[in-house]
Short mmCIF file of N, CA, C and O in Angstrom, two decimals:
data_model
loop_
_atom_site.label_atom_id
_atom_site.label_comp_id
_atom_site.label_asym_id
_atom_site.label_seq_id
_atom_site.Cartn_x
_atom_site.Cartn_y
_atom_site.Cartn_z
N GLN A 1 174.64 182.70 -74.19
CA GLN A 1 173.28 182.47 -73.58
C GLN A 1 172.06 182.94 -74.07
O GLN A 1 172.37 183.76 -75.32
N VAL A 2 170.85 182.59 -74.19
CA VAL A 2 170.20 182.79 -75.15
C VAL A 2 168.66 182.91 -74.05
O VAL A 2 168.54 182.50 -72.95
N GLN A 3 167.69 184.06 -74.33
CA GLN A 3 166.46 184.40 -73.57
C GLN A 3 165.48 184.23 -74.59
O GLN A 3 165.49 184.68 -75.71
N LEU A 4 164.67 183.37 -74.39
CA LEU A 4 163.14 183.17 -75.58
C LEU A 4 162.03 183.94 -74.46
O LEU A 4 161.87 183.65 -73.54
N VAL A 5 161.29 184.71 -75.21
CA VAL A 5 160.29 185.40 -74.42
C VAL A 5 159.04 185.14 -75.13
O VAL A 5 158.83 185.21 -76.57
N GLU A 6 157.82 184.58 -74.73
CA GLU A 6 156.81 184.33 -75.25
C GLU A 6 155.97 185.40 -75.10
O GLU A 6 156.06 185.98 -74.00
N SER A 7 154.88 185.65 -76.01
CA SER A 7 153.57 186.71 -75.75
C SER A 7 152.54 186.52 -76.70
O SER A 7 152.51 185.32 -77.29
N GLY A 8 151.75 186.91 -76.50
CA GLY A 8 150.51 186.81 -77.02
C GLY A 8 149.44 186.09 -76.39
O GLY A 8 148.22 185.92 -77.18
N GLY A 9 149.50 185.22 -75.39
CA GLY A 9 148.53 184.75 -74.49
C GLY A 9 147.52 185.47 -74.03
O GLY A 9 147.40 186.51 -73.98
N GLY A 10 146.23 184.97 -73.71
CA GLY A 10 145.17 185.69 -73.13
C GLY A 10 143.87 184.68 -72.86
O GLY A 10 144.01 183.90 -72.77
N LEU A 11 143.22 185.45 -72.74
CA LEU A 11 141.42 184.96 -72.42
C LEU A 11 140.77 184.91 -73.83
O LEU A 11 140.44 185.85 -74.18
N VAL A 12 140.26 183.64 -74.01
CA VAL A 12 139.39 183.70 -75.25
C VAL A 12 138.23 182.66 -75.29
O VAL A 12 138.33 181.51 -74.34
N GLN A 13 137.20 182.92 -75.99
CA GLN A 13 135.85 182.07 -75.74
C GLN A 13 136.41 181.10 -76.77
O GLN A 13 137.22 180.75 -77.64
N ALA A 14 135.83 179.63 -76.41
CA ALA A 14 135.62 178.47 -77.33
C ALA A 14 135.33 178.91 -78.63
O ALA A 14 134.40 179.22 -78.85
N GLY A 15 136.15 178.26 -79.74
CA GLY A 15 135.98 178.51 -81.19
C GLY A 15 137.17 180.12 -81.50
O GLY A 15 137.05 180.02 -82.76
N GLY A 16 137.62 180.64 -80.83
CA GLY A 16 138.29 181.84 -80.92
C GLY A 16 139.34 181.51 -81.45
O GLY A 16 139.81 180.31 -81.39
N SER A 17 140.45 182.40 -81.63
CA SER A 17 142.00 182.32 -82.10
C SER A 17 142.90 183.14 -81.23
O SER A 17 142.34 184.24 -80.73
N LEU A 18 144.06 182.33 -80.95
CA LEU A 18 144.93 183.52 -80.48
C LEU A 18 146.20 183.18 -81.75
O LEU A 18 146.26 182.12 -82.18
N ARG A 19 147.27 184.11 -81.64
CA ARG A 19 148.82 183.88 -81.68
C ARG A 19 149.81 184.23 -81.28
O ARG A 19 149.79 185.34 -80.61
N LEU A 20 150.20 183.20 -80.87
CA LEU A 20 151.53 183.38 -79.85
C LEU A 20 152.64 183.37 -80.51
O LEU A 20 153.01 183.17 -81.73
N SER A 21 153.53 184.22 -80.00
CA SER A 21 154.75 184.55 -80.77
C SER A 21 156.07 184.54 -79.69
O SER A 21 155.84 184.60 -78.17
N CYS A 22 157.37 183.91 -80.19
CA CYS A 22 158.41 183.64 -79.29
C CYS A 22 159.52 184.27 -79.90
O CYS A 22 160.08 183.94 -81.19
N GLU A 23 160.16 185.35 -79.36
CA GLU A 23 161.29 185.85 -80.11
C GLU A 23 162.58 185.61 -78.96
O GLU A 23 162.44 185.41 -77.92
N ALA A 24 163.67 185.01 -79.90
CA ALA A 24 165.11 184.74 -79.04
C ALA A 24 165.65 185.63 -79.51
O ALA A 24 166.08 186.32 -80.46
N ALA A 25 166.94 185.70 -78.42
CA ALA A 25 167.81 186.68 -78.52
C ALA A 25 168.93 185.89 -79.36
O ALA A 25 169.12 184.67 -79.41
N SER A 26 170.08 187.13 -80.26
CA SER A 26 171.11 186.32 -80.97
C SER A 26 171.76 185.61 -79.77
O SER A 26 172.24 185.86 -78.72
N THR A 27 172.57 184.67 -80.58
CA THR A 27 173.65 183.78 -79.64
C THR A 27 174.87 183.25 -80.69
O THR A 27 174.55 183.93 -82.12
N GLY A 28 175.79 182.55 -80.56
CA GLY A 28 176.90 182.49 -81.16
C GLY A 28 176.26 181.79 -82.60
O GLY A 28 176.97 181.66 -83.64
N ARG A 29 175.57 180.95 -82.57
CA ARG A 29 174.49 180.26 -83.47
C ARG A 29 173.61 180.80 -84.00
O ARG A 29 172.80 181.39 -83.27
N THR A 30 173.23 181.19 -85.08
CA THR A 30 172.27 182.09 -85.78
C THR A 30 171.00 181.31 -85.44
O THR A 30 170.78 179.81 -85.62
N PHE A 31 169.88 181.93 -85.23
CA PHE A 31 168.60 181.52 -84.97
C PHE A 31 168.40 180.74 -86.41
O PHE A 31 167.60 179.57 -85.61
N SER A 32 168.34 180.87 -87.34
CA SER A 32 167.86 179.74 -88.41
C SER A 32 168.45 178.38 -88.33
O SER A 32 168.16 177.53 -88.73
N ARG A 33 169.72 178.34 -87.49
CA ARG A 33 170.39 176.95 -87.25
C ARG A 33 169.86 176.02 -86.15
O ARG A 33 170.30 174.86 -85.85
N PHE A 34 168.64 176.63 -85.49
CA PHE A 34 167.94 175.88 -84.43
C PHE A 34 166.67 175.36 -84.60
O PHE A 34 165.78 175.93 -85.44
N GLY A 35 165.94 174.10 -84.26
CA GLY A 35 164.81 173.76 -84.59
C GLY A 35 164.01 174.23 -83.54
O GLY A 35 164.67 174.69 -82.07
N MET A 36 162.64 174.55 -83.45
CA MET A 36 161.62 175.30 -82.34
C MET A 36 160.58 174.62 -82.17
O MET A 36 160.12 173.75 -83.38
N GLY A 37 160.04 174.81 -81.25
CA GLY A 37 158.70 173.70 -80.72
C GLY A 37 158.30 174.57 -79.44
O GLY A 37 158.49 175.69 -79.10
N TRP A 38 156.81 174.13 -79.58
CA TRP A 38 155.78 174.66 -78.63
C TRP A 38 155.36 173.83 -77.82
O TRP A 38 154.96 172.37 -78.42
N PHE A 39 155.23 173.61 -76.50
CA PHE A 39 154.95 172.95 -75.63
C PHE A 39 153.76 173.60 -74.72
O PHE A 39 153.72 174.69 -74.53
N ARG A 40 153.12 172.84 -74.12
CA ARG A 40 151.95 173.28 -73.29
C ARG A 40 151.86 172.60 -71.86
O ARG A 40 152.36 171.35 -71.88
N LEU A 41 151.80 173.28 -70.82
CA LEU A 41 151.59 172.36 -69.43
C LEU A 41 150.02 172.81 -68.86
O LEU A 41 149.76 173.98 -68.60
N ALA A 42 149.17 171.80 -69.08
CA ALA A 42 147.72 172.21 -68.32
C ALA A 42 147.80 171.46 -66.81
O ALA A 42 148.42 170.60 -66.48
N PRO A 43 146.95 172.30 -66.14
CA PRO A 43 146.49 171.71 -65.09
C PRO A 43 146.24 170.23 -64.97
O PRO A 43 145.44 169.76 -65.34
N GLY A 44 146.93 169.78 -64.08
CA GLY A 44 147.18 167.90 -63.87
C GLY A 44 147.69 167.43 -64.74
O GLY A 44 147.57 166.01 -64.74
N LYS A 45 148.48 167.89 -65.57
CA LYS A 45 149.15 167.13 -66.78
C LYS A 45 150.29 167.36 -66.65
O LYS A 45 150.93 168.51 -65.91
N GLY A 46 151.07 167.01 -67.57
CA GLY A 46 152.64 166.77 -67.63
C GLY A 46 152.84 167.82 -68.78
O GLY A 46 152.17 167.87 -69.96
N ARG A 47 154.11 168.19 -69.26
CA ARG A 47 154.40 168.87 -70.44
C ARG A 47 153.94 168.15 -71.84
O ARG A 47 154.71 167.08 -71.72
N GLU A 48 153.42 168.86 -72.65
CA GLU A 48 153.16 167.90 -73.73
C GLU A 48 153.42 168.81 -74.97
O GLU A 48 153.39 169.98 -75.21
N PRO A 49 154.29 168.29 -75.70
CA PRO A 49 154.51 168.83 -77.03
C PRO A 49 153.27 168.98 -77.82
O PRO A 49 152.32 168.34 -77.86
N VAL A 50 153.22 170.28 -78.78
CA VAL A 50 152.33 170.79 -79.06
C VAL A 50 152.93 170.81 -80.97
O VAL A 50 151.75 170.37 -81.53
N ALA A 51 153.65 171.64 -80.80
CA ALA A 51 154.31 171.55 -82.65
C ALA A 51 155.49 171.89 -82.89
O ALA A 51 156.12 172.69 -81.65
N THR A 52 156.35 171.36 -83.96
CA THR A 52 157.58 171.62 -83.86
C THR A 52 157.86 172.31 -85.27
O THR A 52 156.96 172.19 -86.07
N VAL A 53 159.14 172.72 -85.48
CA VAL A 53 159.22 173.17 -86.85
C VAL A 53 160.63 173.21 -87.17
O VAL A 53 161.66 173.64 -86.10
N SER A 54 161.32 172.73 -88.38
CA SER A 54 162.43 172.80 -88.68
C SER A 54 163.18 174.10 -88.78
O SER A 54 162.44 175.11 -88.75
N TRP A 55 164.74 174.21 -89.19
CA TRP A 55 165.21 175.36 -88.99
C TRP A 55 164.96 176.12 -90.18
O TRP A 55 164.94 177.41 -90.08
N ASN A 56 164.66 175.50 -91.10
CA ASN A 56 164.01 176.33 -92.31
C ASN A 56 162.38 176.70 -92.48
O ASN A 56 162.07 177.60 -93.44
N GLY A 57 161.66 176.44 -91.67
CA GLY A 57 160.42 176.47 -91.46
C GLY A 57 159.39 175.60 -92.49
O GLY A 57 158.50 175.66 -92.44
N VAL A 58 160.21 174.50 -93.22
CA VAL A 58 159.43 173.93 -93.90
C VAL A 58 159.02 172.37 -93.53
O VAL A 58 158.04 171.91 -94.20
N SER A 59 159.21 172.60 -92.38
CA SER A 59 159.05 170.93 -91.80
C SER A 59 158.49 171.14 -90.48
O SER A 59 158.81 170.86 -89.36
N PRO A 60 156.90 171.24 -90.30
CA PRO A 60 156.44 171.39 -89.24
C PRO A 60 155.69 169.98 -88.73
O PRO A 60 155.08 169.32 -89.67
N TYR A 61 155.55 169.87 -87.53
CA TYR A 61 154.75 168.90 -86.92
C TYR A 61 153.70 169.00 -85.79
O TYR A 61 154.11 170.21 -85.47
N TYR A 62 152.70 168.23 -85.73
CA TYR A 62 151.86 168.84 -84.68
C TYR A 62 151.24 167.19 -83.80
O TYR A 62 151.33 166.18 -84.31
N SER A 63 150.64 167.65 -82.72
CA SER A 63 150.39 166.68 -81.83
C SER A 63 148.90 166.53 -82.43
O SER A 63 148.36 167.24 -83.10
N ASP A 64 148.42 165.28 -82.31
CA ASP A 64 147.18 164.91 -82.98
C ASP A 64 146.02 165.54 -81.97
O ASP A 64 145.14 165.85 -83.22
N SER A 65 146.20 166.20 -81.03
CA SER A 65 145.03 167.03 -80.45
C SER A 65 144.87 168.41 -80.94
O SER A 65 143.85 168.98 -80.92
N VAL A 66 145.69 169.11 -81.86
CA VAL A 66 145.91 170.16 -82.22
C VAL A 66 145.86 170.37 -83.90
O VAL A 66 145.75 171.43 -84.71
N MET A 67 146.11 168.93 -84.49
CA MET A 67 146.16 168.82 -85.97
C MET A 67 145.19 169.42 -86.51
O MET A 67 143.67 169.31 -85.98
N GLY A 68 145.12 170.28 -87.59
CA GLY A 68 144.25 171.21 -88.23
C GLY A 68 143.86 172.40 -87.64
O GLY A 68 143.06 172.95 -88.46
N ARG A 69 144.02 172.64 -86.49
CA ARG A 69 143.59 173.88 -86.16
C ARG A 69 144.94 174.93 -85.43
O ARG A 69 144.34 175.90 -85.61
N PHE A 70 145.89 174.23 -85.28
CA PHE A 70 146.97 175.10 -85.12
C PHE A 70 147.95 175.24 -86.18
O PHE A 70 148.26 173.92 -87.01
N THR A 71 148.93 176.16 -86.40
CA THR A 71 149.83 176.45 -87.11
C THR A 71 151.22 176.72 -86.57
O THR A 71 151.14 178.05 -86.35
N ILE A 72 152.22 176.24 -86.98
CA ILE A 72 153.45 176.76 -86.41
C ILE A 72 154.25 177.50 -87.55
O ILE A 72 154.32 176.75 -88.80
N SER A 73 154.92 178.47 -87.37
CA SER A 73 155.65 179.06 -88.41
C SER A 73 156.81 179.92 -87.90
O SER A 73 157.03 180.02 -86.72
N ARG A 74 157.76 180.27 -88.59
CA ARG A 74 158.85 180.88 -88.08
C ARG A 74 159.06 181.92 -88.98
O ARG A 74 159.40 182.21 -90.34
N ASP A 75 159.96 183.12 -88.58
CA ASP A 75 160.79 184.33 -89.43
C ASP A 75 161.97 184.22 -88.67
O ASP A 75 162.26 184.99 -87.79
N ASN A 76 163.03 183.88 -89.39
CA ASN A 76 164.32 183.72 -89.28
C ASN A 76 164.87 185.13 -89.18
O ASN A 76 166.22 185.49 -88.83
N ILE A 77 164.57 186.19 -89.90
CA ILE A 77 164.76 187.44 -89.94
C ILE A 77 164.61 188.16 -88.76
O ILE A 77 165.29 188.73 -87.94
N LYS A 78 163.68 187.88 -88.47
CA LYS A 78 163.01 188.56 -86.99
C LYS A 78 163.34 187.55 -85.59
O LYS A 78 162.87 188.15 -84.64
N ASN A 79 163.92 186.42 -85.75
CA ASN A 79 164.15 185.51 -84.87
C ASN A 79 163.00 185.14 -83.85
O ASN A 79 163.16 185.03 -82.40
N THR A 80 162.02 185.03 -84.74
CA THR A 80 160.71 184.79 -83.85
C THR A 80 159.95 183.75 -84.60
O THR A 80 159.91 183.19 -85.57
N VAL A 81 159.36 182.68 -83.55
CA VAL A 81 158.75 181.36 -84.03
C VAL A 81 157.20 182.06 -83.43
O VAL A 81 156.96 182.43 -82.74
N TYR A 82 156.02 181.41 -84.35
CA TYR A 82 154.77 181.64 -84.10
C TYR A 82 153.65 180.58 -83.84
O TYR A 82 154.13 179.41 -84.09
N LEU A 83 152.56 180.72 -83.21
CA LEU A 83 152.03 179.70 -83.01
C LEU A 83 150.45 180.05 -83.46
O LEU A 83 149.84 180.89 -82.31
N GLN A 84 149.81 180.05 -84.31
CA GLN A 84 148.51 180.38 -84.84
C GLN A 84 147.77 179.40 -84.21
O GLN A 84 147.54 178.16 -84.53
N MET A 85 146.93 179.52 -83.61
CA MET A 85 145.67 178.67 -82.90
C MET A 85 144.30 179.13 -82.84
O MET A 85 143.89 180.19 -82.64
N ASN A 86 143.79 178.49 -83.87
CA ASN A 86 142.29 178.34 -84.09
C ASN A 86 141.54 177.54 -84.09
O ASN A 86 141.79 176.26 -83.22
N LYS A 87 139.99 177.67 -83.59
CA LYS A 87 138.83 176.75 -83.37
C LYS A 87 139.52 176.25 -81.91
O LYS A 87 139.43 175.41 -81.46
N LEU A 88 139.62 177.21 -80.96
CA LEU A 88 140.05 177.00 -79.80
C LEU A 88 139.19 176.26 -78.90
O LEU A 88 137.82 176.48 -79.30
N LYS A 89 139.62 175.09 -78.05
CA LYS A 89 138.73 174.47 -77.24
C LYS A 89 139.07 174.70 -75.55
O LYS A 89 140.37 174.86 -75.47
N SER A 90 138.04 174.38 -74.59
CA SER A 90 138.65 174.38 -73.35
C SER A 90 139.83 173.48 -72.75
O SER A 90 140.52 174.02 -71.95
N GLU A 91 140.19 172.56 -73.49
CA GLU A 91 140.90 171.43 -73.37
C GLU A 91 142.24 172.15 -73.77
O GLU A 91 143.59 171.57 -73.46
N ASP A 92 142.50 173.34 -74.55
CA ASP A 92 143.78 174.05 -74.67
C ASP A 92 144.10 174.92 -73.74
O ASP A 92 145.12 175.17 -73.94
N THR A 93 143.48 175.10 -72.73
CA THR A 93 143.83 175.93 -71.66
C THR A 93 145.00 175.56 -70.92
O THR A 93 145.02 173.91 -70.33
N ALA A 94 146.33 176.21 -71.04
CA ALA A 94 147.65 175.89 -70.50
C ALA A 94 148.54 176.80 -70.48
O ALA A 94 147.88 178.05 -71.03
N VAL A 95 149.60 176.44 -69.77
CA VAL A 95 150.72 177.57 -70.20
C VAL A 95 151.52 177.28 -71.44
O VAL A 95 151.79 175.91 -71.19
N TYR A 96 151.61 177.98 -72.01
CA TYR A 96 152.38 177.33 -73.52
C TYR A 96 154.02 178.12 -73.41
O TYR A 96 154.16 179.21 -73.10
N TYR A 97 154.53 177.42 -73.69
CA TYR A 97 156.27 177.45 -73.74
C TYR A 97 156.68 177.43 -75.19
O TYR A 97 156.53 176.43 -75.78
N CYS A 98 157.68 177.93 -75.30
CA CYS A 98 158.48 177.90 -76.50
C CYS A 98 159.75 177.07 -76.19
O CYS A 98 160.03 177.61 -74.82
N ALA A 99 160.23 176.70 -77.03
CA ALA A 99 161.81 175.83 -76.67
C ALA A 99 162.70 175.96 -78.21
O ALA A 99 162.24 175.78 -78.91
N ARG A 100 164.08 175.41 -77.95
CA ARG A 100 164.83 175.57 -78.93
C ARG A 100 165.68 174.16 -78.77
O ARG A 100 166.28 173.88 -77.57
N THR A 101 165.94 173.85 -80.10
CA THR A 101 166.88 172.78 -79.80
C THR A 101 167.84 172.61 -81.01
O THR A 101 167.75 173.53 -82.10
N THR A 102 169.16 172.20 -80.65
CA THR A 102 170.31 172.24 -81.63
C THR A 102 170.11 171.38 -83.00
O THR A 102 170.51 171.69 -83.84
N LEU A 103 169.01 170.43 -83.02
CA LEU A 103 168.58 169.57 -84.01
C LEU A 103 167.98 170.45 -85.01
O LEU A 103 167.26 171.47 -84.45
N LEU A 104 168.31 170.21 -86.30
CA LEU A 104 167.79 170.99 -87.27
C LEU A 104 166.29 170.69 -87.75
O LEU A 104 165.59 171.35 -87.89
N ASN A 105 166.19 169.43 -87.55
CA ASN A 105 164.72 168.65 -87.69
C ASN A 105 163.69 168.01 -86.48
O ASN A 105 163.64 167.03 -86.55
N PRO A 106 163.68 168.93 -85.64
CA PRO A 106 162.88 168.29 -84.49
C PRO A 106 161.41 167.76 -84.85
O PRO A 106 160.77 168.16 -85.72
N THR A 107 160.65 166.90 -84.25
CA THR A 107 159.59 166.60 -84.35
C THR A 107 158.64 166.46 -82.92
O THR A 107 159.37 166.72 -81.83
N ILE A 108 157.42 165.89 -83.22
CA ILE A 108 156.71 165.90 -81.94
C ILE A 108 157.37 164.67 -80.95
O ILE A 108 157.39 164.63 -79.68
N ALA A 109 158.04 163.68 -81.65
CA ALA A 109 158.71 162.70 -80.78
C ALA A 109 160.22 162.83 -80.21
O ALA A 109 160.90 161.98 -79.74
N THR A 110 160.79 164.01 -80.29
CA THR A 110 162.25 164.81 -80.45
C THR A 110 162.05 164.39 -78.64
O THR A 110 161.18 164.96 -78.03
N MET A 111 163.23 163.83 -77.91
CA MET A 111 163.57 163.50 -76.67
C MET A 111 163.39 164.80 -75.99
O MET A 111 164.08 165.93 -76.49
N ARG A 112 163.20 164.96 -74.94
CA ARG A 112 163.00 165.96 -74.04
C ARG A 112 164.28 166.61 -73.49
O ARG A 112 164.46 167.88 -73.83
N GLU A 113 165.49 165.84 -73.66
CA GLU A 113 166.49 166.55 -73.42
C GLU A 113 166.97 167.13 -74.32
O GLU A 113 168.11 167.88 -74.26
N ALA A 114 166.73 167.13 -75.49
CA ALA A 114 167.24 167.78 -76.83
C ALA A 114 166.69 169.09 -76.53
O ALA A 114 167.39 170.08 -77.62
N TRP A 115 165.81 169.39 -76.16
CA TRP A 115 165.47 170.88 -76.10
C TRP A 115 166.24 171.83 -74.62
O TRP A 115 165.74 171.41 -73.64
N SER A 116 166.93 172.39 -74.98
CA SER A 116 167.93 173.07 -74.19
C SER A 116 167.75 174.47 -73.50
O SER A 116 168.18 174.47 -72.54
N ASP A 117 166.94 175.16 -74.19
CA ASP A 117 166.34 176.39 -73.80
C ASP A 117 164.97 176.59 -73.89
O ASP A 117 164.20 176.28 -74.66
N TRP A 118 164.54 177.14 -72.76
CA TRP A 118 162.92 177.23 -72.81
C TRP A 118 162.66 178.77 -72.38
O TRP A 118 163.51 179.75 -71.81
N GLY A 119 161.24 179.13 -72.85
CA GLY A 119 160.96 180.23 -72.49
C GLY A 119 160.37 180.33 -70.67
O GLY A 119 160.07 179.44 -70.59
N GLN A 120 159.77 181.50 -70.83
CA GLN A 120 159.04 181.51 -69.32
C GLN A 120 157.37 181.25 -69.43
O GLN A 120 157.02 180.74 -68.17
N GLY A 121 156.74 181.16 -70.55
CA GLY A 121 155.80 180.86 -70.55
C GLY A 121 154.48 181.77 -70.92
O GLY A 121 154.71 182.91 -70.20
N THR A 122 153.52 181.45 -71.68
CA THR A 122 152.39 182.47 -71.80
C THR A 122 151.17 181.85 -71.30
O THR A 122 151.01 180.78 -72.09
N GLN A 123 150.03 182.28 -70.77
CA GLN A 123 148.95 181.70 -70.02
C GLN A 123 147.79 181.61 -71.48
O GLN A 123 147.67 182.97 -71.76
N VAL A 124 147.34 180.56 -71.53
CA VAL A 124 146.35 180.50 -72.66
C VAL A 124 145.02 180.34 -71.87
O VAL A 124 145.08 178.94 -71.45
N THR A 125 143.89 180.74 -71.72
CA THR A 125 142.72 180.47 -71.22
C THR A 125 141.47 180.30 -72.11
O THR A 125 141.16 181.58 -72.74
N VAL A 126 140.73 179.40 -72.02
CA VAL A 126 139.72 179.34 -73.33
C VAL A 126 138.48 178.89 -72.46
O VAL A 126 138.33 177.84 -71.61
N SER A 127 137.57 179.95 -72.44
CA SER A 127 136.31 179.57 -71.68
C SER A 127 135.46 178.93 -72.56
O SER A 127 135.11 179.05 -73.58
N SER A 128 134.36 178.16 -71.90
CA SER A 128 133.47 177.15 -72.55
C SER A 128 132.02 177.70 -72.23
O SER A 128 132.11 179.00 -72.09
#
């Protein structure tokens, strides 16, 4: 079994920045052999993929709405994936979830069912 724990959410003004972290517990398969992603759930909307990153951290993908503002990265020694969020907008307000997949190179288009493990989420609120 695995536990994903997000942290770093909070309340910021529009134009500000936050850095989210997601730490994974060890499993039979090492952290480095999983693709990782960030999703968000905003009021009145469905779960939206935000960013994904390959097992080795060299292939990030982003939704159009965050392109150029958010950066996903990972540290396979610390078993942690990060989401740096800059130039935040009110529409970025949501609960942000990290997720894990056995796919080595997930993308924004990766099927929902491929994401087998989810964290509990961390709230990000952007005031305008």
